[in-house]
PDB file of C-alpha atoms in Angstrom:
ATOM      1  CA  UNK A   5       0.000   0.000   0.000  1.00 63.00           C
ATOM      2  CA  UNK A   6       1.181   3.839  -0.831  1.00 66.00           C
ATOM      3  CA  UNK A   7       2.388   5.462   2.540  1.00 86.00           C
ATOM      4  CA  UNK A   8       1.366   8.675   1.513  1.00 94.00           C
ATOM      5  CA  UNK A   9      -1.734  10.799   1.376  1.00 95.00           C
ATOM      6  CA  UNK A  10      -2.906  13.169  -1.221  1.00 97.00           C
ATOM      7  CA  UNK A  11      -5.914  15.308  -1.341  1.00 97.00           C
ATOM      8  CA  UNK A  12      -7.818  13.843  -4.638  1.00 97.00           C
ATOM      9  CA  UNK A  13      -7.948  16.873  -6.848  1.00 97.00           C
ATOM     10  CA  UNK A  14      -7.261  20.506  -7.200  1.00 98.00           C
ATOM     11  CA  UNK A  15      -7.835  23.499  -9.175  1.00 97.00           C
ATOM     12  CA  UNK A  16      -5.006  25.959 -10.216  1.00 97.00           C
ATOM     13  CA  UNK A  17      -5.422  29.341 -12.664  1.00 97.00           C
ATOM     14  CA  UNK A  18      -3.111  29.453 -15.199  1.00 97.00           C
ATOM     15  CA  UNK A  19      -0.380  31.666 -14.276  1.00 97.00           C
ATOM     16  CA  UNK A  20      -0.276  30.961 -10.946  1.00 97.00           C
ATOM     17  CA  UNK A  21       1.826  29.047  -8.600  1.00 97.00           C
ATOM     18  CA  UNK A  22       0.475  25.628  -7.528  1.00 98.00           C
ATOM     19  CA  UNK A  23       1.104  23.939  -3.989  1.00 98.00           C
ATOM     20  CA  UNK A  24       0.422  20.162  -3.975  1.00 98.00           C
ATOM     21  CA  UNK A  25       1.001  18.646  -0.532  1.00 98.00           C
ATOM     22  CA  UNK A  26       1.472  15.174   0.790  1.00 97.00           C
ATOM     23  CA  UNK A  27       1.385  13.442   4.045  1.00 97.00           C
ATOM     24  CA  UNK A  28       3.712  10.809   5.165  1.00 95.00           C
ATOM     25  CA  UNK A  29       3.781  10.560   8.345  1.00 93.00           C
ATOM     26  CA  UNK A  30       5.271   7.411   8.969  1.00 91.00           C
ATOM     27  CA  UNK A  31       8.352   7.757   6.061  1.00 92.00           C
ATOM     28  CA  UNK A  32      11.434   6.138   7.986  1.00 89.00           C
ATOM     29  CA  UNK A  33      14.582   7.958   7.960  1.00 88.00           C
ATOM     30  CA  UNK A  34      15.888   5.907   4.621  1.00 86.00           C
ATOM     31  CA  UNK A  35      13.182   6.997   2.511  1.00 90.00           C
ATOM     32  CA  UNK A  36      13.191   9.117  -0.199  1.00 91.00           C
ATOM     33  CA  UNK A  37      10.379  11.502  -1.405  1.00 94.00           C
ATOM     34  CA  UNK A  38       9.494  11.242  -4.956  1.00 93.00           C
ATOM     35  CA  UNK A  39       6.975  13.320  -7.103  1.00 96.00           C
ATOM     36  CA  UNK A  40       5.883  12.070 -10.845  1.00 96.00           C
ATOM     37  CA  UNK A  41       3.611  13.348 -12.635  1.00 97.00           C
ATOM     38  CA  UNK A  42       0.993  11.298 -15.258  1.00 97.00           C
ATOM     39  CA  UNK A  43      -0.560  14.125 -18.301  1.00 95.00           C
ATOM     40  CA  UNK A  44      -3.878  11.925 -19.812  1.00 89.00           C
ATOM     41  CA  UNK A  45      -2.840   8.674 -21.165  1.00 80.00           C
ATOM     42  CA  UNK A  46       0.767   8.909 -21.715  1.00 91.00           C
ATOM     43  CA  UNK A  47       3.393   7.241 -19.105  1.00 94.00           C
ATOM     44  CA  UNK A  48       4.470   8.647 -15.688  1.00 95.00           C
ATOM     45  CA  UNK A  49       6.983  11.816 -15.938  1.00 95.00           C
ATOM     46  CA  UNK A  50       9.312  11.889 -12.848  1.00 93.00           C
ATOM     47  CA  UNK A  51       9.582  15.400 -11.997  1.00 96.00           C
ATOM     48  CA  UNK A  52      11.508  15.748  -8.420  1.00 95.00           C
ATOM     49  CA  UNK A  53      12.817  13.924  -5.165  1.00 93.00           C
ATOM     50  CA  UNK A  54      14.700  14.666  -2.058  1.00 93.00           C
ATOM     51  CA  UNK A  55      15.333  13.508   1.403  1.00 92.00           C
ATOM     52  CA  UNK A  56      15.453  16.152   3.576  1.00 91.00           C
ATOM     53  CA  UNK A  57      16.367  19.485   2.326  1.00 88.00           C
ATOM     54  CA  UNK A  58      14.577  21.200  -0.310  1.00 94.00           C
ATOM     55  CA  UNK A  59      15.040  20.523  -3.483  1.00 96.00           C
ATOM     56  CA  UNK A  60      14.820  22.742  -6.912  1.00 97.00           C
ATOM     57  CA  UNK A  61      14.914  21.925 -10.701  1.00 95.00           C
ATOM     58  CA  UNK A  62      13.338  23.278 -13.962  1.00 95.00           C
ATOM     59  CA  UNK A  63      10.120  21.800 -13.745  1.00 94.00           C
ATOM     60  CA  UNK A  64       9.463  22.472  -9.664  1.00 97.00           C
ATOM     61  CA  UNK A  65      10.167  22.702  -6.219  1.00 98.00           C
ATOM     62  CA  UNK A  66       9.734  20.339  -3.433  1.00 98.00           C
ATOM     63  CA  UNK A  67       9.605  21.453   0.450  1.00 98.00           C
ATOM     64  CA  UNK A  68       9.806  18.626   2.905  1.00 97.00           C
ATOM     65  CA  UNK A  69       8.811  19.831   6.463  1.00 96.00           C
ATOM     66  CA  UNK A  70      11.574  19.520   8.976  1.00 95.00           C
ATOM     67  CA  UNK A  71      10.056  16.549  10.813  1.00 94.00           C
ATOM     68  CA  UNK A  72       9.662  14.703   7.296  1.00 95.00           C
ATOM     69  CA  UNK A  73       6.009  14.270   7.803  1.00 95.00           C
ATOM     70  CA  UNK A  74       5.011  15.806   4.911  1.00 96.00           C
ATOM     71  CA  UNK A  75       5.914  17.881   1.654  1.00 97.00           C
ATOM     72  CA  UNK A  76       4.987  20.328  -0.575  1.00 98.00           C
ATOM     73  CA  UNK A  77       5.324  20.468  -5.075  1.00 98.00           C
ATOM     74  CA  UNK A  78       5.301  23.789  -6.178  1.00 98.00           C
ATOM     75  CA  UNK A  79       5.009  24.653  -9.872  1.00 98.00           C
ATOM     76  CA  UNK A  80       5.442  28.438 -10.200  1.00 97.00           C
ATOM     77  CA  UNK A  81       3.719  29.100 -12.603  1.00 95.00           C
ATOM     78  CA  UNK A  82       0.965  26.938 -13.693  1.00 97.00           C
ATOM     79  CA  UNK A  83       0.233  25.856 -17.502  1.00 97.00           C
ATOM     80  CA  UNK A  84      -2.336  24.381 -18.981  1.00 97.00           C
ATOM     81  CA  UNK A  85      -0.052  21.235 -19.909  1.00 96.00           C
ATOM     82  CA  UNK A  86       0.645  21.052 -16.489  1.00 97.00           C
ATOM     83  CA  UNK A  87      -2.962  19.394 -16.207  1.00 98.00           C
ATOM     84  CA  UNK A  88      -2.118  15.919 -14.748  1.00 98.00           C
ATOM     85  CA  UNK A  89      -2.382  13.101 -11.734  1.00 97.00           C
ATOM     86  CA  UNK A  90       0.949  13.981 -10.088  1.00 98.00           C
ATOM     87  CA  UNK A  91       1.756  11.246  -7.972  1.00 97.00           C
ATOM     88  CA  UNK A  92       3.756  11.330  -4.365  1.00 96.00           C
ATOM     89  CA  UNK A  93       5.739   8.420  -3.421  1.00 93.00           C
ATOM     90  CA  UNK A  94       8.275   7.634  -0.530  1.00 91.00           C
ATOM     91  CA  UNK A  95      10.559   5.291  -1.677  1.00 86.00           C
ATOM     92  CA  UNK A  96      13.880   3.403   0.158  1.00 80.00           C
ATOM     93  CA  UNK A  97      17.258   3.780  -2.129  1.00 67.00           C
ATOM     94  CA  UNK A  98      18.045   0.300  -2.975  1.00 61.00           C
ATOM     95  CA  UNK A  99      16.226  -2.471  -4.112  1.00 64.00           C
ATOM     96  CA  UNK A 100      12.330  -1.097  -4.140  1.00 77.00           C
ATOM     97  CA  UNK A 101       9.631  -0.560  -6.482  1.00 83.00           C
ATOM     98  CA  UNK A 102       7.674   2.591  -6.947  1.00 86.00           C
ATOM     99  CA  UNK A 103       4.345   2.260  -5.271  1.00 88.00           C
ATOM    100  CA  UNK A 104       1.985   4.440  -6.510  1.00 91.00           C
ATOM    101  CA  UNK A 105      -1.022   5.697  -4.777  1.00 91.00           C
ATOM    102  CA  UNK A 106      -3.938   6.822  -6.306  1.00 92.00           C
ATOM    103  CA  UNK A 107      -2.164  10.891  -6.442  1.00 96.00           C
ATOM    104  CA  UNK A 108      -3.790  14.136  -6.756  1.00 97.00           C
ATOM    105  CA  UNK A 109      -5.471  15.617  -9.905  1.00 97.00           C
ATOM    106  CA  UNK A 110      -4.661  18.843 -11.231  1.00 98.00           C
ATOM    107  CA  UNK A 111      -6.432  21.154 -13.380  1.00 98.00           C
ATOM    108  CA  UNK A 112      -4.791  24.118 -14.344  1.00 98.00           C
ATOM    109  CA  UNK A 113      -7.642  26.709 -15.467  1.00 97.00           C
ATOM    110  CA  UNK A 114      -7.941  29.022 -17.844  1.00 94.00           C
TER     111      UNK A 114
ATOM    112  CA  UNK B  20      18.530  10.533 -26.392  1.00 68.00           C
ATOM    113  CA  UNK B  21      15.565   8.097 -27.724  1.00 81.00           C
ATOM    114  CA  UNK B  22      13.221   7.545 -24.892  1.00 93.00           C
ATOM    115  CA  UNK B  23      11.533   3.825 -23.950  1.00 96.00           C
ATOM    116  CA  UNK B  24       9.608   2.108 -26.386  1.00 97.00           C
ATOM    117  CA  UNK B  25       7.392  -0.116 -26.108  1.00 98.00           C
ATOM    118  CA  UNK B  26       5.630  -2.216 -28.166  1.00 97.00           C
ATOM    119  CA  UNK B  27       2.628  -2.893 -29.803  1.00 97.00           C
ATOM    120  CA  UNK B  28       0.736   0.400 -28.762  1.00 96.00           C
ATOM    121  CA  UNK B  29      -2.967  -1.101 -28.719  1.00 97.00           C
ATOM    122  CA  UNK B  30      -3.560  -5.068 -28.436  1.00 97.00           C
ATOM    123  CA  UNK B  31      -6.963  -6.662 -28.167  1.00 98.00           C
ATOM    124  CA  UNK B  32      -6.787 -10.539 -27.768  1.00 98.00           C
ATOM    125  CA  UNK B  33      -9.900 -12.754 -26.745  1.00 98.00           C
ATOM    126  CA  UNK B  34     -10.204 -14.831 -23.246  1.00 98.00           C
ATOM    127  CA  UNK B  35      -7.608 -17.744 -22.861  1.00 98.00           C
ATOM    128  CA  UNK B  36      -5.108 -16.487 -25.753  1.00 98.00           C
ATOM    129  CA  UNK B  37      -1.718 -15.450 -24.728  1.00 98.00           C
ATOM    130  CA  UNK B  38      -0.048 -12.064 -25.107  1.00 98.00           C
ATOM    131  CA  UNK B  39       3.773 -10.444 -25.297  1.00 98.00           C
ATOM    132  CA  UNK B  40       4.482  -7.243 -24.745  1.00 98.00           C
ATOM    133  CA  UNK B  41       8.197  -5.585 -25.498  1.00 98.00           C
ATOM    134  CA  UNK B  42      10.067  -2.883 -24.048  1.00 98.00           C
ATOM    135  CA  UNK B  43      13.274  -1.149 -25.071  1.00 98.00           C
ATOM    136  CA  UNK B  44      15.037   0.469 -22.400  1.00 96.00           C
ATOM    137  CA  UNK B  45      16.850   3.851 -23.251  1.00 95.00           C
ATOM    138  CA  UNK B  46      20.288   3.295 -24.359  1.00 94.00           C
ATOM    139  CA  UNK B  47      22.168   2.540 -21.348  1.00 92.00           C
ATOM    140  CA  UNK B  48      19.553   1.994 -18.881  1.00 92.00           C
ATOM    141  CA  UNK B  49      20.320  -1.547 -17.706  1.00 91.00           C
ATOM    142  CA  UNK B  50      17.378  -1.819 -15.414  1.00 91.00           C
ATOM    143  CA  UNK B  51      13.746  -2.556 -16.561  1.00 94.00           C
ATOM    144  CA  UNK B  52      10.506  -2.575 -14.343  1.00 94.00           C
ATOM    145  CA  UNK B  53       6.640  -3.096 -15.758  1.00 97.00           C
ATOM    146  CA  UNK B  54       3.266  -1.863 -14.217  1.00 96.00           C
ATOM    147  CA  UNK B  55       0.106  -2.632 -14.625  1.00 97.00           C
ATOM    148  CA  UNK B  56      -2.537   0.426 -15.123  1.00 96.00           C
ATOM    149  CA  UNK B  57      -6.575  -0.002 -14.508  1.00 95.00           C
ATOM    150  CA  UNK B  58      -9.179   2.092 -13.877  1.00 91.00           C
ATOM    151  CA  UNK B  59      -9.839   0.056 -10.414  1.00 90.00           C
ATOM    152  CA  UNK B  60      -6.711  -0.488  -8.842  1.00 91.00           C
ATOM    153  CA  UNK B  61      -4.375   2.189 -10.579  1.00 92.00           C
ATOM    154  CA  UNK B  62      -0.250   1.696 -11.232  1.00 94.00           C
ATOM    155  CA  UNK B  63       0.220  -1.580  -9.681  1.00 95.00           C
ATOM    156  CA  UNK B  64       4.204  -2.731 -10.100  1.00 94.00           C
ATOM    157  CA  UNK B  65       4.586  -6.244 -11.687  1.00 96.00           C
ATOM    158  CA  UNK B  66       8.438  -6.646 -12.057  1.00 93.00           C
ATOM    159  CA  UNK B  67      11.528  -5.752 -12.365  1.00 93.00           C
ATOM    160  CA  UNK B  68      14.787  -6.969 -14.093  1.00 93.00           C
ATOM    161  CA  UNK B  69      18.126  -6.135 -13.862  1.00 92.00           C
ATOM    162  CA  UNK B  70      21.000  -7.751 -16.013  1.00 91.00           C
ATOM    163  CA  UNK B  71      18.281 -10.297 -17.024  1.00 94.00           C
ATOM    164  CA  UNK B  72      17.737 -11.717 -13.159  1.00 93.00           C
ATOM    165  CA  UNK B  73      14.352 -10.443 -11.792  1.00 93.00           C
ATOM    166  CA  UNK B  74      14.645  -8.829  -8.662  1.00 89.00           C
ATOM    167  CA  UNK B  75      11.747  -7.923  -7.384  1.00 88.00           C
ATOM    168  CA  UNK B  76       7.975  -8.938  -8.028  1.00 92.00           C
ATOM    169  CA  UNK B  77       4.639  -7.489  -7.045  1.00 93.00           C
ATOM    170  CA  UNK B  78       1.925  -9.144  -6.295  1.00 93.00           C
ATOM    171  CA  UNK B  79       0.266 -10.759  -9.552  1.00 96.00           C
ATOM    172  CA  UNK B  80      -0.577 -14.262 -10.213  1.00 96.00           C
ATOM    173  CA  UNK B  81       2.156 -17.004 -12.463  1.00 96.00           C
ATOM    174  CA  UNK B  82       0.305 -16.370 -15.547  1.00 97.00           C
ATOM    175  CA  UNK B  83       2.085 -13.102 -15.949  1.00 98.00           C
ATOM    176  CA  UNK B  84       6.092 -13.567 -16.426  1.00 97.00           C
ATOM    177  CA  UNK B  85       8.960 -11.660 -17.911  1.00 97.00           C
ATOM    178  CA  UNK B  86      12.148 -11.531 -19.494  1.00 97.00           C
ATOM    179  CA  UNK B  87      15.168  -9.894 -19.889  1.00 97.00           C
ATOM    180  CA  UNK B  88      17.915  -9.923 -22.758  1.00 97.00           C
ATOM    181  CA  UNK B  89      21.559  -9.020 -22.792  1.00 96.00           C
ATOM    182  CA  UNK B  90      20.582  -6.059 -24.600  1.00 95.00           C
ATOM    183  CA  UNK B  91      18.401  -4.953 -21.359  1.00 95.00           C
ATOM    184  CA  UNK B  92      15.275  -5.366 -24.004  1.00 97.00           C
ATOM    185  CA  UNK B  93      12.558  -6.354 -21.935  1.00 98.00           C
ATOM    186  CA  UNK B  94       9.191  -8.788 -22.455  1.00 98.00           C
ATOM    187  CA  UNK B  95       6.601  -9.884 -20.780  1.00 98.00           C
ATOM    188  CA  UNK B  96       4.007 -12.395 -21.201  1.00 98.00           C
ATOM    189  CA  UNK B  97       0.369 -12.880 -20.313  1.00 98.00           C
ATOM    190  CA  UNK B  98      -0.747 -16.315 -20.131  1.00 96.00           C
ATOM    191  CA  UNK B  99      -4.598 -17.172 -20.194  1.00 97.00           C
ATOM    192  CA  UNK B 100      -5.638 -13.755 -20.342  1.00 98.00           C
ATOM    193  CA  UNK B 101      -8.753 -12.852 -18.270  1.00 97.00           C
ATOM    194  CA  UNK B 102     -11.440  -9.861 -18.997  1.00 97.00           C
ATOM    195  CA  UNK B 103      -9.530  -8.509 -15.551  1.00 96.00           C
ATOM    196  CA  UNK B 104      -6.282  -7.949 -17.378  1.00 97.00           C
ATOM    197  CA  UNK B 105      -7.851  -4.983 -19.807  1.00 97.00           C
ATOM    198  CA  UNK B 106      -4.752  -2.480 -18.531  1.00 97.00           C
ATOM    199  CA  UNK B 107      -2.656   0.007 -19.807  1.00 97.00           C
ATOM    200  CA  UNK B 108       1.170  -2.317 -19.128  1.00 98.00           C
ATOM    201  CA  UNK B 109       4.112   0.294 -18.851  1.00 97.00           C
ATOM    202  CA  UNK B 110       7.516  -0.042 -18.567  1.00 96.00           C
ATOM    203  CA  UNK B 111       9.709   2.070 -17.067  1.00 94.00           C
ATOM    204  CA  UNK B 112      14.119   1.706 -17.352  1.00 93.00           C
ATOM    205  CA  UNK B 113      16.373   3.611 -15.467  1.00 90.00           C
ATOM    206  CA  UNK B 114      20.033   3.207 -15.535  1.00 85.00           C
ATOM    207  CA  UNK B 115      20.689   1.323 -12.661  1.00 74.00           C
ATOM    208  CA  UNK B 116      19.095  -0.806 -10.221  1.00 65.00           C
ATOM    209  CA  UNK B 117      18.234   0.594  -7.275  1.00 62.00           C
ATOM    210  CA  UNK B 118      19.274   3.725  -5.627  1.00 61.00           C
ATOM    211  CA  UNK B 119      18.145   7.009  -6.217  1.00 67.00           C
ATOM    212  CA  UNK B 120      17.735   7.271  -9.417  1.00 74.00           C
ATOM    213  CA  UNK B 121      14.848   8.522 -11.858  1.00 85.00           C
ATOM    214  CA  UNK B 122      12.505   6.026 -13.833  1.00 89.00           C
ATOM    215  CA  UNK B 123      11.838   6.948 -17.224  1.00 92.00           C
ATOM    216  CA  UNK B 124       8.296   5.463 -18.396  1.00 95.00           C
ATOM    217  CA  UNK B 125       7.254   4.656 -22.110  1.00 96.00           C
ATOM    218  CA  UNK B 126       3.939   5.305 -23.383  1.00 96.00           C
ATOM    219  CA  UNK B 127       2.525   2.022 -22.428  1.00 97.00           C
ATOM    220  CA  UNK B 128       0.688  -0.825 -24.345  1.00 97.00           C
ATOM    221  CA  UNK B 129      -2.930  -0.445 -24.123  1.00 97.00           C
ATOM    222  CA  UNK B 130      -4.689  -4.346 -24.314  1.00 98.00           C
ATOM    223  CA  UNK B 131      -8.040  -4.897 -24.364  1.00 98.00           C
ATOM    224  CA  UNK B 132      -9.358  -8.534 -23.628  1.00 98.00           C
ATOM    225  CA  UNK B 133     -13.079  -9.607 -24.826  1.00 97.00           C
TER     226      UNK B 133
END
């Protein structure tokens, strides 16, 4: 089973940033946060992960709360191909699978 | 950079006929995992192999199997299919087993079982 919780969907206007949080509240210290993102019937798109610090690349940001518990995926500015499930997954380095949960739908409005 | 393929796009078999599914990793990528993808019970992970040796498995019955090649092309195979295996099967390579590293997904094989 996914060890994380994700509020079903949300709505975003175009242009604007969008916050996407996740609760795992019982990630162990060797787990990794992920964040991938699925746009209507193509494959998964990984986007970010991190452990512990925040983490930044072209496509978002990711802010994991000190305690770990839970994290935030920002996309700064919010297009209308940004319309997707994005997915939050905690994941050991080594020898695991992704486990995906059933993630958070975005729509990004016009 | 070519990204994973997979092959065919859309499949429809009938009940009891046997499928195979292929997947080529990107160049380099020596690990290769597959998922399952329904309506019902979402991305559900099947397998994964690394230098043709599964390593892990999820939780599906015998009828589905895989396969790895020296070339890190993957397949896998769908014995007796079942209405209940109607899924979009992705695979996903990444370049090595393990650790931190990113997946990269292909576009998936859509079969449809009547």
């Amino acid at each position: 089973d996914a060890k994380t919780t994700q509020p079903t969907s949300m709505d975003c206007a175009e242009g604007r940033a969008a916050n996407l949080p996740c609760n795992h509240s019982t990630i162990s210290g060797n787990e990794y946060v992920y964040w991938y993102r699925q746009i209507h019937s193509q494959g998964p798109q990984y986007i970010i992960h991190g452990l512990k610090n925040n983490e930044t690349n072209e496509m978002a940001s990711l802010i994991i709360t000190e305690d770990r518990k839970s994290s935030t995926l920002i996309l700064p500015h919010a297009t209308l191909r940004d319309t997707a499930v994005y997915y939050c997954i905690v994941r050991v380095s080594g020898n695991t699978p992704l486990v995906f949960g059933k993630g958070t739908r975005l729509s990004v409005i016009a | 950079k070519a990204g994973v393929t997979q092959t065919p796009r859309y499949l429809i078999k009938t009940r009891g006929q046997q499928v195979t599914l292929s997947c080529s990793p990107i160049s380099g990528h020596r690990s290769v995992s597959w998922y399952q993808q329904t309506p019902g019970q979402g991305l559900q992970f099947l397998f994964e192999y690394f230098s043709e040796t599964q390593r892990n498995k999820g939780n599906f019955p015998g009828r589905f199997s895989g396969r790895q090649f020296s070339n890190s092309r993957s397949e896998m195979n769908v014995s007796t299919l079942e209405l209940g295996d109607s899924a979009l099967y992705l695979c996903a390579s990444s370049l090595v087993a393990g650790g931190v590293n990113e997946q990269f997904f292909g576009p998936g094989t859509r079969l449809t079982v009547l």
